[in-house]
Every structure is written in C-alpha cells, then in structure tokens.
Amino acid sequence: MDILMLSNGKIAGNEHVMGFASEAIIEQVKRTGAKKWVLIPYAVIRSSHDDRVAMVQQTFDALGLDCQVTGLHQAKDPVAALKAADGILVSGGNTWVLNKTLHDLGLVGPIRKAVLDRGVPYIGWSAGTNIACPTIRTTNDMPIITGAVLPSLNLVPFQINPHYLEAKVEGHNGETRDERIQEFLEVNQHEPVIGIPEGTWLHLHNDQLSYHSANGKDLKLFSYGNEPLYYSEQQNIQFLMAHSC
Amino acid sequence: MDILMLSNGKIAGNEHVMGFASEAIIEQVKRTGAKKWVLIPYAVIRSSHDDRVAMVQQTFDALGLDCQVTGLHQAKDPVAALKAADGILVSGGNTWVLNKTLHDLGLVGPIRKAVLDRGVPYIGWSAGTNIACPTIRTTNDMPIITGAVLPSLNLVPFQINPHYLEAKVEGHNGETRDERIQEFLEVNQHEPVIGIPEGTWLHLHNDQLSYHSANGKDLKLFSYGNEPLYYSEQQNIQFLMAHSC
C-alpha cells in the first residue's frame, strides 16, 4: 500500500491544496505510475464537488504531473470507477457526511480492496485522513447528520487527530484539543491517538509508517496513563503499526 | 417548565461553577421551592462524579441556598431518584458519553416527564445544554465512544451551540465555529442554530424563552440562506419556540 494521510488541505501562504506535501505527491505518482485519479468529494459541504475536483486537478497540473482527476460523484457506477482508478484522493470537509456516504453507497469494501489488495495509492487530507483510521472518533467535526456512522476504512490501526493544535484561546473555557483527546483515552485506554499538526502528514508505504513535516512541527502521541510524546520526522514511529503503546 | 440552559460551567475569574448565573439560579430555587436536587454527572470524564456533585453543592452553599445535591450515579434506582427529585442539574463534559448513558439507562423519558409534565426545574450547562436540544448534532465535543446516539431530550425545538466562539486561531486552517455551523445548515436547511457565548444562558419558563448575558455578549442566530443575526438580552426571542426562522 501507498497511503498519504495529510493533516489538512491548504496552509497559509500556499496557494494549492496539498501544496505543502508537493514532493511526497510527485514521488508517489512517479513511484506508482498512477495517471487516472478519482477524487472522493463527499465531505465537501460549503462548495461544489465539481469545484473541488478542479482544485485538485490544478494542484496536479501545477506540479507538472500528467494526471487526470475525476469526481466519484460524477460516476454512474462508483464501485466500477474505483476499480478503474489508478489512484484515490479523499478531500477534507465534514467527516460525518463523508463517512456515512461511503457506507450508504457501499464503498468501504471497494476502497479497502483497491488500497490494501491492489496497492492503489491513496491521498487523504483532514476528513480524508480521519476515515483512514479504524473509526472517526477523533474527528474535530460537528456531527451535522442524524445518522452517525463511526467505523471507517481502518487502513491504519490507530486514531489520528488531524489539524492538531496546542493553542488555547485566551479566556475561552471550552475544552482544549488535548483535553478532548484525554477524554478519548479515558474511555478507550488501549487506543493511542496521534495528533498531526497542519502542514504535516503520515505515510504508510509497504507496511512502513513514517512521519513528515513541511514546517518542522512534531507529531504528538497520546496514550493512556502517559505524558504525551513528541516525534520528529527523523524518528522511527513504526511501533505504532503494532497498535500498542 | 423552568429550564436554564447555560453555555458553560466556569468562566475566568468566577470561582464557582455556574457562578455567572447566580441570580438566575437563586430566583429559580425561590420560585420553585426545589430543595432536593439530583445531579446527572455522566458527561464528566476527567474527574470523578462525586467531585462534581461536591462542586455543585459548593455553589448552592455559596449562594446561601438551602439545597442538597446528590449524584444520580449514586442512586440504586436512577428513575426513582429522578421521580423523587425537586430539581435536576446536568453537568458539562463529553456530550456523547452523557447522551448515550441517558439512553442506555432509560432516563430520557423520565427526565422529560419530570421537566415537562411535573415542572421540575432543570439546570444544564455545556453538554447539559446540548442535550436539551432535539439532538446533539451541534455539540463541540469529540465522539469518543463507538455507539453514537444523536437524538436527545428535545426540551426546546432548536439546536444550541454552547461555548459559542467567533475567534479564529491565527494561521490555523481548520474550520471556524461559524463554518461548522454553516455546514450544519447546508445539511439541515430548516433548523436554526443558536450560538450562546460563554457567560450567557437561555431560560425557558412556562413556554416563554429568554436570553441572558452576564457579560453583554449577544446570542447569534444562524439560519439557512441568511446572514447570522445577533440578539441582546433585551430583545424578544420567543419566535424561536415556533421552530421557524
């Protein structure tokens, strides 16, 4: 498998979506030879799915990659479209809408088969990274739909918190991100959570997990009963694949 | 009914939980004569349920109110405890854990009967305000449990977003609170969302809805296709009870 899990889409001062991970995307395209990419846009709520496809096509074009992006929402038969795709992209937006739509359309199995069995490259950001986890329990998104589905693609055996942020808004008494993750750990004491700040990503390639940071920010590993630990992109994080901390 | 829905528990510089709404609580206790209060502490994850009971007892004591607070978690028969209670308090914490526990223990009906049929006063804050809504779809909390339940107490016919905050963290590209609420509206176009900032609360008394602010901050009403509107505590918001905007 060749799975890129980005914290977010855009970062300040970077005009293209996924721009901060340009080198990783170029390498992945060259390594896999993937030309026909299908974008899963169901998380996108406040703009059109077609626009999101165009936005991602612009990134590929700007990187000088000879790749074509189509939207899975445009396919008459989404399962057939996934089978025909050389690569799968999953846009950010609302994780709840994305995950439920994948289940409603019967796409969880086909995506897992493509990525895990056929080795089709996967690039997700934000919600597209949340759904690579066993469940979406570490999303930051509001559960805007009544039919909540939590189990997800389970491409990696741990929970990721994308857009991870240590900041506290002065004077605000709502829970910090760390406090929310500590609540997760209290209830799920055997499941680590990996916070990845904006501008960073995880890469799972042939069972080897690595962390990458475009801005020097570290990954933050939360596990029950322990102080959180920071890992830089130089450090080995392969132990996370064993799903124990 | 006599329902106080507070945005949050503590605010900076205010030592007691619910301290910013002291006058409203004193008035409610005098109005209803409620002495035996039961606290529903299931949202509390990072500290003990007993401690939360003690914290709320301290508030009542500090306000000079002759009230006794017991925890519903201490009751052998929670339904009987709700029937015997003069007043119901619901603590903040994790909304998902709170709401699912109420459903698991069969407490949704008993709470609704107490509050709506018998007129037992209700005070909720944060998660305790989220569950007064038809569903918990406008919670800010992380869905840390695998069995998600969204329908809730439905004491008011609209969705509330507690700890409402307009701030944006500089350089952070995750969705703002307003963007999250806009996503809710895109999917739920006939349901308004009411953002109540910290230090403020809603009061539903004999079908009359009012807004109160200890710090001058306005309520913010979000409805589909419209610019958000601000309401001060001097303005009439009774139209929200008709569930149309």
Short mmCIF file of C-alpha atoms in Angstrom, two decimals:
data_model
loop_
_atom_site.label_atom_id
_atom_site.label_comp_id
_atom_site.label_asym_id
_atom_site.label_seq_id
_atom_site.Cartn_x
_atom_site.Cartn_y
_atom_site.Cartn_z
CA MET A 1 0.00 0.00 0.00
CA ASP A 2 0.99 3.60 -0.53
CA ILE A 3 -1.12 5.84 1.70
CA LEU A 4 -0.55 9.55 2.33
CA MET A 5 -2.53 10.95 5.25
CA LEU A 6 -2.30 14.75 5.35
CA SER A 7 -3.35 16.80 8.35
CA ASN A 8 -5.05 19.41 6.19
CA GLY A 9 -5.56 20.73 2.66
CA LYS A 10 -4.27 24.25 2.48
CA ILE A 11 -1.87 26.13 4.68
CA ALA A 12 -1.41 29.88 4.83
CA GLY A 13 0.77 31.20 2.04
CA ASN A 14 0.46 28.03 -0.01
CA GLU A 15 -1.85 28.50 -2.94
CA HIS A 16 -2.57 24.93 -3.98
CA VAL A 17 -4.44 22.33 -1.98
CA MET A 18 -1.91 19.76 -0.69
CA GLY A 19 0.84 22.16 -1.81
CA PHE A 20 2.87 21.68 1.37
CA ALA A 21 3.24 17.97 0.51
CA SER A 22 4.16 18.54 -3.16
CA GLU A 23 7.32 16.47 -3.11
CA ALA A 24 5.61 13.50 -1.48
CA ILE A 25 2.84 13.59 -4.08
CA ILE A 26 5.26 13.85 -7.00
CA GLU A 27 7.23 10.90 -5.63
CA GLN A 28 4.08 8.85 -5.11
CA VAL A 29 2.85 9.49 -8.66
CA LYS A 30 6.24 8.58 -10.12
CA ARG A 31 6.55 5.50 -7.91
CA THR A 32 3.11 4.13 -8.71
CA GLY A 33 2.69 5.43 -12.25
CA ALA A 34 -0.89 6.43 -11.35
CA LYS A 35 -2.46 8.64 -14.02
CA LYS A 36 -6.22 8.27 -13.58
CA TRP A 37 -7.18 9.57 -10.14
CA VAL A 38 -10.66 9.57 -8.69
CA LEU A 39 -11.49 12.16 -6.06
CA ILE A 40 -13.99 11.30 -3.31
CA PRO A 41 -15.59 14.70 -2.59
CA TYR A 42 -18.45 13.76 -0.25
CA ALA A 43 -17.02 15.67 2.71
CA VAL A 44 -17.31 18.96 0.83
CA ILE A 45 -20.38 20.85 2.05
CA ARG A 46 -19.87 24.56 1.60
CA SER A 47 -18.67 24.48 -2.04
CA SER A 48 -19.39 22.26 -5.01
CA HIS A 49 -17.98 18.81 -5.59
CA ASP A 50 -17.06 19.81 -9.15
CA ASP A 51 -15.06 22.78 -7.86
CA ARG A 52 -13.14 20.51 -5.54
CA VAL A 53 -12.22 18.24 -8.44
CA ALA A 54 -11.00 21.26 -10.40
CA MET A 55 -8.98 22.44 -7.40
CA VAL A 56 -7.16 19.12 -7.12
CA GLN A 57 -6.58 18.97 -10.89
CA GLN A 58 -4.91 22.38 -10.56
CA THR A 59 -2.53 21.01 -7.95
CA PHE A 60 -1.51 18.10 -10.17
CA ASP A 61 -1.10 20.45 -13.14
CA ALA A 62 0.96 22.90 -11.09
CA LEU A 63 3.23 20.04 -10.05
CA GLY A 64 3.77 19.14 -13.72
CA LEU A 65 2.14 15.75 -13.29
CA ASP A 66 0.33 14.17 -16.22
CA CYS A 67 -2.66 13.06 -14.13
CA GLN A 68 -6.39 13.32 -14.70
CA VAL A 69 -8.75 13.82 -11.76
CA THR A 70 -12.43 12.90 -11.93
CA GLY A 71 -15.02 13.13 -9.17
CA LEU A 72 -16.53 9.94 -7.82
CA HIS A 73 -19.85 11.82 -7.57
CA GLN A 74 -19.85 12.05 -11.39
CA ALA A 75 -19.56 8.29 -11.88
CA LYS A 76 -22.72 6.35 -12.79
CA ASP A 77 -21.23 3.32 -11.05
CA PRO A 78 -18.91 4.47 -8.22
CA VAL A 79 -17.67 0.94 -7.50
CA ALA A 80 -16.67 0.48 -11.14
CA ALA A 81 -14.99 3.90 -11.04
CA LEU A 82 -12.94 2.85 -8.01
CA LYS A 83 -11.96 -0.39 -9.73
CA ALA A 84 -10.82 1.53 -12.82
CA ALA A 85 -8.89 4.18 -10.88
CA ASP A 86 -5.10 4.27 -10.67
CA GLY A 87 -5.26 6.43 -7.55
CA ILE A 88 -7.75 7.58 -4.91
CA LEU A 89 -7.94 11.05 -3.39
CA VAL A 90 -10.21 11.92 -0.48
CA SER A 91 -10.95 15.58 0.20
CA GLY A 92 -11.45 17.20 3.58
CA GLY A 93 -14.72 18.74 4.74
CA ASN A 94 -17.20 17.17 7.14
CA THR A 95 -16.04 13.74 8.28
CA TRP A 96 -19.54 12.60 9.32
CA VAL A 97 -21.08 13.25 5.92
CA LEU A 98 -18.11 11.65 4.16
CA ASN A 99 -18.08 8.50 6.27
CA LYS A 100 -21.83 7.94 6.19
CA THR A 101 -21.92 8.43 2.40
CA LEU A 102 -19.18 5.83 1.93
CA HIS A 103 -21.25 3.37 3.96
CA ASP A 104 -24.55 4.30 2.28
CA LEU A 105 -23.06 3.76 -1.18
CA GLY A 106 -21.30 0.55 -0.23
CA LEU A 107 -17.85 1.96 -0.94
CA VAL A 108 -15.92 0.95 2.18
CA GLY A 109 -15.11 -2.53 0.88
CA PRO A 110 -14.19 -1.39 -2.64
CA ILE A 111 -11.83 1.31 -1.30
CA ARG A 112 -10.15 -1.12 1.09
CA LYS A 113 -9.72 -3.67 -1.70
CA ALA A 114 -8.22 -1.08 -4.04
CA VAL A 115 -5.80 0.34 -1.47
CA LEU A 116 -4.85 -2.77 0.51
CA ASP A 117 -5.13 -5.54 -2.10
CA ARG A 118 -4.31 -3.81 -5.38
CA GLY A 119 -1.92 -1.21 -3.91
CA VAL A 120 -3.74 1.73 -5.45
CA PRO A 121 -2.19 4.91 -4.00
CA TYR A 122 -4.36 6.86 -1.55
CA ILE A 123 -4.08 10.53 -0.65
CA GLY A 124 -6.39 11.91 2.00
CA TRP A 125 -6.41 15.16 3.90
CA SER A 126 -8.31 16.23 7.01
CA ALA A 127 -11.58 14.22 6.84
CA GLY A 128 -9.83 12.04 4.24
CA THR A 129 -7.26 11.23 6.92
CA ASN A 130 -9.85 10.68 9.65
CA ILE A 131 -11.51 7.94 7.58
CA ALA A 132 -8.22 6.09 7.12
CA CYS A 133 -8.47 5.23 10.84
CA PRO A 134 -10.46 2.38 12.41
CA THR A 135 -13.18 4.88 13.33
CA ILE A 136 -13.86 8.60 13.05
CA ARG A 137 -13.92 9.04 16.85
CA THR A 138 -11.04 11.53 16.72
CA THR A 139 -12.57 13.93 14.21
CA ASN A 140 -12.85 17.62 15.05
CA ASP A 141 -16.04 17.99 13.02
CA MET A 142 -19.58 18.72 14.16
CA PRO A 143 -21.92 15.69 13.77
CA ILE A 144 -24.30 17.51 11.45
CA ILE A 145 -26.24 14.44 10.33
CA THR A 146 -28.70 12.36 12.32
CA GLY A 147 -27.42 9.01 11.13
CA ALA A 148 -23.96 8.81 12.60
CA VAL A 149 -21.61 6.06 11.47
CA LEU A 150 -18.32 5.76 13.35
CA PRO A 151 -16.46 2.71 11.96
CA SER A 152 -14.37 3.68 8.96
CA LEU A 153 -11.79 2.41 6.44
CA ASN A 154 -9.36 1.03 9.03
CA LEU A 155 -6.32 1.42 6.77
CA VAL A 156 -4.12 2.10 9.81
CA PRO A 157 -4.59 0.57 13.28
CA PHE A 158 -4.61 3.82 15.29
CA GLN A 159 -6.64 7.00 15.60
CA ILE A 160 -5.36 10.23 14.03
CA ASN A 161 -6.39 13.73 15.06
CA PRO A 162 -5.79 15.98 12.03
CA HIS A 163 -5.45 19.78 12.28
CA TYR A 164 -3.87 19.02 15.66
CA LEU A 165 -3.41 22.25 17.61
CA GLU A 166 -1.97 23.03 21.03
CA ALA A 167 -3.27 26.58 21.16
CA LYS A 168 -5.78 27.73 23.75
CA VAL A 169 -7.99 30.71 23.02
CA GLU A 170 -7.42 33.24 25.81
CA GLY A 171 -10.37 33.44 28.20
CA HIS A 172 -12.25 30.57 26.49
CA ASN A 173 -13.21 27.75 28.85
CA GLY A 174 -14.28 25.11 26.35
CA GLU A 175 -12.08 22.03 26.31
CA THR A 176 -8.68 22.29 24.61
CA ARG A 177 -7.80 19.75 21.94
CA ASP A 178 -5.54 17.96 24.42
CA GLU A 179 -8.40 17.73 26.93
CA ARG A 180 -10.68 16.25 24.26
CA ILE A 181 -8.04 13.65 23.40
CA GLN A 182 -7.55 12.89 27.11
CA GLU A 183 -11.29 12.20 27.31
CA PHE A 184 -10.91 9.80 24.39
CA LEU A 185 -8.10 7.99 26.23
CA GLU A 186 -10.12 7.70 29.45
CA VAL A 187 -12.84 5.85 27.56
CA ASN A 188 -10.50 3.97 25.18
CA GLN A 189 -7.49 3.13 27.28
CA HIS A 190 -5.84 0.78 24.80
CA GLU A 191 -6.03 3.03 21.77
CA PRO A 192 -3.34 5.64 21.12
CA VAL A 193 -4.19 8.91 19.35
CA ILE A 194 -1.74 10.62 17.02
CA GLY A 195 -2.07 14.37 16.69
CA ILE A 196 -0.63 15.67 13.41
CA PRO A 197 -0.34 19.47 13.11
CA GLU A 198 -1.27 21.31 9.94
CA GLY A 199 1.49 21.12 7.32
CA THR A 200 2.40 17.54 8.28
CA TRP A 201 1.45 14.04 7.15
CA LEU A 202 1.84 10.33 7.74
CA HIS A 203 2.93 7.93 5.01
CA LEU A 204 2.24 4.22 5.08
CA HIS A 205 4.23 2.53 2.33
CA ASN A 206 4.54 -1.25 2.16
CA ASP A 207 3.69 -1.54 5.87
CA GLN A 208 6.32 1.06 6.80
CA LEU A 209 4.96 4.09 8.63
CA SER A 210 6.76 7.42 8.54
CA TYR A 211 6.04 10.98 9.61
CA HIS A 212 6.77 14.09 7.54
CA SER A 213 6.62 17.75 8.40
CA ALA A 214 6.83 20.68 5.99
CA ASN A 215 7.26 23.14 8.86
CA GLY A 216 9.30 21.31 11.48
CA LYS A 217 6.30 20.65 13.71
CA ASP A 218 6.36 17.34 15.55
CA LEU A 219 3.79 14.60 15.77
CA LYS A 220 2.25 14.26 19.26
CA LEU A 221 1.44 10.80 20.55
CA PHE A 222 -1.20 10.46 23.26
CA SER A 223 -1.58 7.20 25.16
CA TYR A 224 -3.43 6.43 28.36
CA GLY A 225 -1.56 6.95 31.59
CA ASN A 226 1.45 8.54 29.91
CA GLU A 227 2.58 12.06 29.23
CA PRO A 228 2.20 12.85 25.53
CA LEU A 229 5.35 12.24 23.49
CA TYR A 230 6.64 14.24 20.54
CA TYR A 231 8.21 12.65 17.46
CA SER A 232 10.07 14.45 14.71
CA GLU A 233 10.21 13.24 11.15
CA GLN A 234 13.68 11.84 11.82
CA GLN A 235 12.36 9.39 14.42
CA ASN A 236 11.06 5.90 13.82
CA ILE A 237 7.34 5.50 14.50
CA GLN A 238 6.93 2.01 13.11
CA PHE A 239 5.88 0.73 16.56
CA LEU A 240 2.54 2.45 16.02
CA MET A 241 1.65 -0.18 13.44
CA ALA A 242 1.65 -2.78 16.21
CA HIS A 243 -1.23 -0.92 17.85
CA SER A 244 0.21 -0.83 21.31
CA CYS A 245 1.90 1.96 23.20
CA MET B 1 -41.38 24.18 32.80
CA ASP B 2 -38.43 26.10 34.21
CA ILE B 3 -35.31 25.28 32.22
CA LEU B 4 -31.94 27.09 32.47
CA MET B 5 -29.54 26.27 29.65
CA LEU B 6 -26.08 27.69 30.36
CA SER B 7 -23.36 27.96 27.74
CA ASN B 8 -20.68 26.74 30.14
CA GLY B 9 -19.83 25.94 33.74
CA LYS B 10 -17.00 28.18 34.84
CA ILE B 11 -15.76 31.44 33.44
CA ALA B 12 -12.42 33.05 34.15
CA GLY B 13 -12.34 34.90 37.44
CA ASN B 14 -15.50 33.23 38.70
CA GLU B 15 -14.72 30.65 41.32
CA HIS B 16 -17.94 28.65 41.47
CA VAL B 17 -19.42 26.52 38.73
CA MET B 18 -22.48 28.35 37.31
CA GLY B 19 -21.34 31.40 39.30
CA PHE B 20 -22.01 33.80 36.42
CA ALA B 21 -25.70 32.82 36.53
CA SER B 22 -26.03 33.11 40.33
CA GLU B 23 -29.02 35.41 40.31
CA ALA B 24 -30.96 33.25 37.88
CA ILE B 25 -30.31 30.17 40.00
CA ILE B 26 -31.33 31.90 43.22
CA GLU B 27 -34.54 33.10 41.57
CA GLN B 28 -35.30 29.65 40.19
CA VAL B 29 -34.81 27.98 43.57
CA LYS B 30 -37.03 30.56 45.30
CA ARG B 31 -39.65 30.34 42.56
CA THR B 32 -39.89 26.55 42.55
CA GLY B 33 -39.04 25.83 46.17
CA ALA B 34 -36.78 23.00 44.98
CA LYS B 35 -34.59 21.66 47.79
CA LYS B 36 -33.59 18.15 46.74
CA TRP B 37 -31.53 18.37 43.56
CA VAL B 38 -30.14 15.43 41.65
CA LEU B 39 -27.05 16.00 39.52
CA ILE B 40 -26.59 13.99 36.33
CA PRO B 41 -22.79 13.70 36.11
CA TYR B 42 -22.33 11.23 33.24
CA ALA B 43 -20.60 13.76 30.98
CA VAL B 44 -17.73 14.10 33.44
CA ILE B 45 -14.76 12.08 32.18
CA ARG B 46 -11.54 13.60 33.50
CA SER B 47 -12.56 13.95 37.14
CA SER B 48 -14.82 11.98 39.46
CA HIS B 49 -18.60 12.11 39.52
CA ASP B 50 -18.52 12.55 43.30
CA ASP B 51 -16.24 15.58 42.97
CA ARG B 52 -18.68 17.14 40.53
CA VAL B 53 -21.53 16.69 43.00
CA ALA B 54 -19.44 18.37 45.70
CA MET B 55 -18.58 21.23 43.33
CA VAL B 56 -22.24 21.95 42.64
CA GLN B 57 -23.13 21.68 46.34
CA GLN B 58 -20.47 24.34 46.97
CA THR B 59 -22.18 26.66 44.51
CA PHE B 60 -25.56 26.25 46.19
CA ASP B 61 -23.97 26.76 49.60
CA ALA B 62 -22.09 29.85 48.45
CA LEU B 63 -25.35 31.29 47.16
CA GLY B 64 -26.91 30.74 50.59
CA LEU B 65 -29.45 28.29 49.25
CA ASP B 66 -30.73 25.51 51.49
CA CYS B 67 -30.43 22.82 48.81
CA GLN B 68 -29.00 19.31 48.86
CA VAL B 69 -27.30 17.88 45.78
CA THR B 70 -26.92 14.15 45.22
CA GLY B 71 -25.42 12.38 42.23
CA LEU B 72 -27.67 10.27 40.03
CA HIS B 73 -24.74 7.83 39.70
CA GLN B 74 -25.10 7.13 43.44
CA ALA B 75 -28.76 6.12 43.17
CA LYS B 76 -29.63 2.42 43.19
CA ASP B 77 -32.68 3.23 41.09
CA PRO B 78 -31.98 6.31 38.93
CA VAL B 79 -35.58 6.51 37.67
CA ALA B 80 -36.89 6.55 41.23
CA ALA B 81 -34.28 9.18 42.12
CA LEU B 82 -35.49 11.38 39.25
CA LYS B 83 -39.09 10.94 40.40
CA ALA B 84 -38.16 11.96 43.93
CA ALA B 85 -36.06 14.98 42.90
CA ASP B 86 -37.24 18.57 43.27
CA GLY B 87 -34.71 19.73 40.68
CA ILE B 88 -32.41 18.31 38.00
CA LEU B 89 -28.89 19.51 37.24
CA VAL B 90 -26.88 18.27 34.27
CA SER B 91 -23.12 18.84 34.27
CA GLY B 92 -20.96 19.57 31.26
CA GLY B 93 -18.24 17.24 29.99
CA ASN B 94 -18.49 14.96 26.98
CA THR B 95 -21.90 15.21 25.33
CA TRP B 96 -21.60 11.83 23.58
CA VAL B 97 -20.98 9.90 26.77
CA LEU B 98 -23.75 11.79 28.58
CA ASN B 99 -26.37 11.29 25.88
CA LYS B 100 -25.63 7.63 25.30
CA THR B 101 -25.70 6.92 29.05
CA LEU B 102 -29.12 8.55 29.38
CA HIS B 103 -30.40 6.29 26.58
CA ASP B 104 -28.66 3.18 27.93
CA LEU B 105 -30.16 3.67 31.38
CA GLY B 106 -33.62 4.52 30.03
CA LEU B 107 -33.58 8.02 31.52
CA VAL B 108 -34.72 10.14 28.57
CA GLY B 109 -38.42 9.55 29.21
CA PRO B 110 -38.21 10.03 33.00
CA ILE B 111 -36.31 13.32 32.61
CA ARG B 112 -38.79 14.64 30.03
CA LYS B 113 -41.71 13.66 32.26
CA ALA B 114 -40.16 15.38 35.28
CA VAL B 115 -39.29 18.59 33.44
CA LEU B 116 -42.20 18.92 31.03
CA ASP B 117 -45.07 17.27 32.92
CA ARG B 118 -44.22 17.89 36.57
CA GLY B 119 -42.43 21.22 36.05
CA VAL B 120 -39.28 20.12 37.88
CA PRO B 121 -36.64 22.84 37.36
CA TYR B 122 -33.73 21.91 35.10
CA ILE B 123 -30.28 23.49 35.04
CA GLY B 124 -27.83 22.31 32.41
CA TRP B 125 -24.52 23.70 31.27
CA SER B 126 -22.41 22.90 28.20
CA ALA B 127 -23.20 19.21 27.47
CA GLY B 128 -26.19 19.63 29.77
CA THR B 129 -27.42 22.32 27.40
CA ASN B 130 -26.65 20.30 24.28
CA ILE B 131 -28.93 17.50 25.46
CA ALA B 132 -31.85 19.89 26.00
CA CYS B 133 -31.99 20.16 22.18
CA PRO B 134 -33.74 17.76 19.79
CA THR B 135 -30.37 16.18 19.00
CA ILE B 136 -26.70 16.63 19.96
CA ARG B 137 -25.71 17.49 16.37
CA THR B 138 -24.39 20.92 17.43
CA THR B 139 -22.02 19.71 20.15
CA ASN B 140 -18.38 20.77 20.05
CA ASP B 141 -17.25 17.50 21.61
CA MET B 142 -15.21 14.67 20.17
CA PRO B 143 -17.28 11.49 19.57
CA ILE B 144 -15.12 9.35 21.83
CA ILE B 145 -17.47 6.36 22.01
CA THR B 146 -18.25 3.86 19.29
CA GLY B 147 -22.00 3.75 19.92
CA ALA B 148 -23.15 7.23 18.96
CA VAL B 149 -26.67 8.33 19.83
CA LEU B 150 -27.78 11.68 18.43
CA PRO B 151 -31.45 12.18 19.41
CA SER B 152 -31.70 13.79 22.81
CA LEU B 153 -34.14 15.29 25.36
CA ASN B 154 -35.87 17.66 22.93
CA LEU B 155 -36.87 20.15 25.63
CA VAL B 156 -36.54 23.03 23.15
CA PRO B 157 -37.28 22.83 19.41
CA PHE B 158 -33.96 24.23 18.15
CA GLN B 159 -30.27 23.39 18.21
CA ILE B 160 -27.94 25.23 20.59
CA ASN B 161 -24.20 25.57 20.18
CA PRO B 162 -22.76 26.19 23.66
CA HIS B 163 -19.31 27.73 24.26
CA TYR B 164 -20.05 29.65 21.06
CA LEU B 165 -16.92 31.48 19.92
CA GLU B 166 -16.19 33.75 16.98
CA ALA B 167 -12.44 33.68 17.40
CA LYS B 168 -10.14 32.23 14.78
CA VAL B 169 -6.72 30.94 15.77
CA GLU B 170 -4.17 32.83 13.67
CA GLY B 171 -2.63 30.65 10.98
CA HIS B 172 -4.90 27.68 11.74
CA ASN B 173 -6.83 26.39 8.74
CA GLY B 174 -9.26 24.05 10.44
CA GLU B 175 -12.89 25.15 10.20
CA THR B 176 -14.06 28.03 12.39
CA ARG B 177 -17.12 27.53 14.58
CA ASP B 178 -19.17 29.59 12.12
CA GLU B 179 -18.05 27.37 9.23
CA ARG B 180 -19.04 24.26 11.17
CA ILE B 181 -22.48 25.72 11.86
CA GLN B 182 -22.79 26.72 8.18
CA GLU B 183 -22.15 23.07 7.28
CA PHE B 184 -24.94 22.07 9.68
CA LEU B 185 -27.30 24.50 7.93
CA GLU B 186 -26.41 23.21 4.46
CA VAL B 187 -27.47 19.73 5.51
CA ASN B 188 -30.36 20.83 7.77
CA GLN B 189 -31.86 23.80 6.00
CA HIS B 190 -34.98 24.11 8.15
CA GLU B 191 -33.25 24.01 11.53
CA PRO B 192 -31.83 27.16 13.09
CA VAL B 193 -28.78 27.02 15.34
CA ILE B 194 -28.37 29.33 18.31
CA GLY B 195 -24.82 30.11 19.36
CA ILE B 196 -24.59 31.17 23.01
CA PRO B 197 -21.21 32.55 24.14
CA GLU B 198 -19.66 31.61 27.45
CA GLY B 199 -21.18 33.56 30.34
CA THR B 200 -24.66 33.50 28.80
CA TRP B 201 -27.75 31.31 29.04
CA LEU B 202 -31.25 30.65 27.75
CA HIS B 203 -34.24 30.37 30.06
CA LEU B 204 -37.45 28.61 29.10
CA HIS B 205 -40.11 29.37 31.69
CA ASN B 206 -43.75 28.46 31.11
CA ASP B 207 -43.19 28.33 27.36
CA GLN B 208 -41.53 31.78 27.38
CA LEU B 209 -37.97 31.80 26.04
CA SER B 210 -35.49 34.50 27.08
CA TYR B 211 -31.78 35.15 26.69
CA HIS B 212 -29.47 36.35 29.43
CA SER B 213 -25.88 37.51 29.37
CA ALA B 214 -23.59 38.14 32.32
CA ASN B 215 -21.03 39.86 30.13
CA GLY B 216 -23.02 41.75 27.50
CA LYS B 217 -22.29 39.19 24.78
CA ASP B 218 -25.10 38.62 22.31
CA LEU B 219 -26.74 35.43 21.16
CA LYS B 220 -26.01 34.63 17.49
CA LEU B 221 -28.76 33.07 15.41
CA PHE B 222 -27.78 31.07 12.34
CA SER B 223 -30.40 30.10 9.76
CA TYR B 224 -30.02 28.80 6.24
CA GLY B 225 -29.71 31.37 3.47
CA ASN B 226 -29.50 34.32 5.89
CA GLU B 227 -26.70 36.29 7.43
CA PRO B 228 -26.38 35.42 11.13
CA LEU B 229 -28.33 37.75 13.43
CA TYR B 230 -27.35 38.95 16.88
CA TYR B 231 -29.82 39.29 19.76
CA SER B 232 -29.17 41.01 23.05
CA GLU B 233 -30.90 40.03 26.29
CA GLN B 234 -33.27 42.96 25.84
CA GLN B 235 -34.68 41.53 22.62
CA ASN B 236 -37.60 39.12 22.29
CA ILE B 237 -36.59 35.68 21.00
CA GLN B 238 -39.91 33.95 21.56
CA PHE B 239 -40.22 33.28 17.79
CA LEU B 240 -37.55 30.60 18.20
CA MET B 241 -40.07 28.43 20.02
CA ALA B 242 -42.11 28.21 16.80
CA HIS B 243 -39.13 26.45 15.20
CA SER B 244 -39.03 28.55 12.08
CA CYS B 245 -36.76 31.36 11.06
#
